[in-house]
Amino acid sequence: MPAPSRRDALTHLGTAAVLGGTTAARADAPKAGKKPIKIGQIGVAHAHATKLSVYRDSPDYEVVGIVEPDEALRKRAENAPAYRGLKWLTREQLLATPGLQAVLVETRIRDLLDNAEACVRAGMHVHIDKPAGESLPHLKRVLDAATKQKLVVQMGYMYRYNPAVVLLREFLKKGWLGEVFEVHAVMSKVVPPAQRKEHAEYPGGMMFELGCHVLDLVVGVLGRPNEVAGFRTHAAKLDDGLLDNMLAVLSYPRAIASVKSSALEVEGGDRRHLVVCGTEGTFHIQPLDNPAARVSLSQARDGYKKGTQEVTFPKYARYVGDAADMARVIRGEKPHDFPPEHDLAVQETLLRACGLSPKN
């Protein structure tokens, strides 16, 4: 089947990512006359803490230092490429650094919100890794404080600036899929025994640890659900208590969504996907990490033909788009694409899917 001229998303989107009517510049675009944003990081315990290398490589940022109070964690991290050569500081020293504007919070999940709150109190923009702690009221307090001070809080859900997701949002914004009535998402992998024990420390299981990434996407498409039904099982023979096979069903007035996450799927990364079905078309992204999409349309749409076509994308590097977009928001060049209402809806939905109370 021959490809239409606009099937290549790199050509379609140019050298930028279109999201919610805004355009996020490439991270490697020249920043003539703009001083880099001074940023630091608190914590190395989070699984995605090495994303700091993205900020070190970006002309938008100057990384001034890193904090890790746990001596064992610090010693393990000192020679890792993401941290090598950086100045190690206390939290107080980092937050007192002249000109500091933003902080990445990459601690253990239980410590994320306490540290984010300290950063906001000090007048800093923050990037908080996922999920947003264990307390919805605490998250709301952090977001409210940031809003009052006109500070950015960016969550570390890693597919927000995935080029296939960006293109999906463009389709939705233009109404090309019609009325969305069905969404499916899967986010799984095989988790080794040592990591399983770490994940089991939190009662939310694999939905809390891994499924949250795609739950963020589903809420982005459909908004806060009316009802959430969670199905939570321990399927492995290992006696570690981890809820390793989980399903959430989200219901809306005119739509149903399902989100599946497990710690058991062999080559699960290849099957990570997001499918959005509307009355005028279906947009199927699979896999998510090296994205490709299969798009079916009821009628031709601005270079996309009626029927089914494959859409290709440039190589995707996690967090590069997030870092570039956050810089533009901090500089006042654009509004934040994910307001506090979205992050609260995601966290509330996640807690309900995990069988946890959103009131705590």
C-alpha angles and dihedrals in degrees: 000000000000117000120243117237093257098046093097102083092204088063093038095053097031113211093323139073116239113211129167092340093309131103121227112205120230114266091238095051115120115266100201113191094001121120115223116257113250109235137171137185133232114205140006098207098092117096090238098043093114089071082096086089089069090059093045089054095046121094087213093071145051111200106215102181151319136243128213118156093185104090095202092052091046094052091049091051102042096088098037111116093241092059105026113129096010124131113253113219142170116254090253092052093049095049090048093053108126112251096009109154108168143025133200111218108209104157130126109299093253090058099044100094097042090055094042090052091052090051094049090047087055090053098256131143109234141207108202119196121229142316101028096241126274102284123073093193090053091051090049090052091053093047093047092050091049092048091053090053094042091242127151120242110191121186120219099235100147104214101055093100097032103134093233091052090047090054091046089056090052090053090049093047091052092046093238093140094049118215111354111230103161138033129178128186134176127189115173144139141158110276116202119233097258092052091045089061090053092049091047089064087079119062093219095077123196094337089060094044103036113001090062090080093064094034085063089056094048092051088047089059101039106017127222111350125233093223135014123199116189126198112195127182141164104222105165123092089232111107096224100114094234114153091229103166114051140165131185124194116199120196128202132176091266105009144055127205132189128200121190127189131171140167093216110063115118109227086359091162091072091058098046103123150156121210122187117189121194135171090258102036152345126241114197119184116192130190101018098199097054094024129218126160137206111205126191120189134186090217139010114281122196098309097338111105131227110268129025128334138165118240121205127204139195118263109288123224115190119244097006091106092043092054093047093048094047090053091054092049092049089051091052094244094127142359122264111271094213112049124197091263090064094049092048091049091050093049094046091049091047093052091048091048089052093050092249126134115254088204096070 
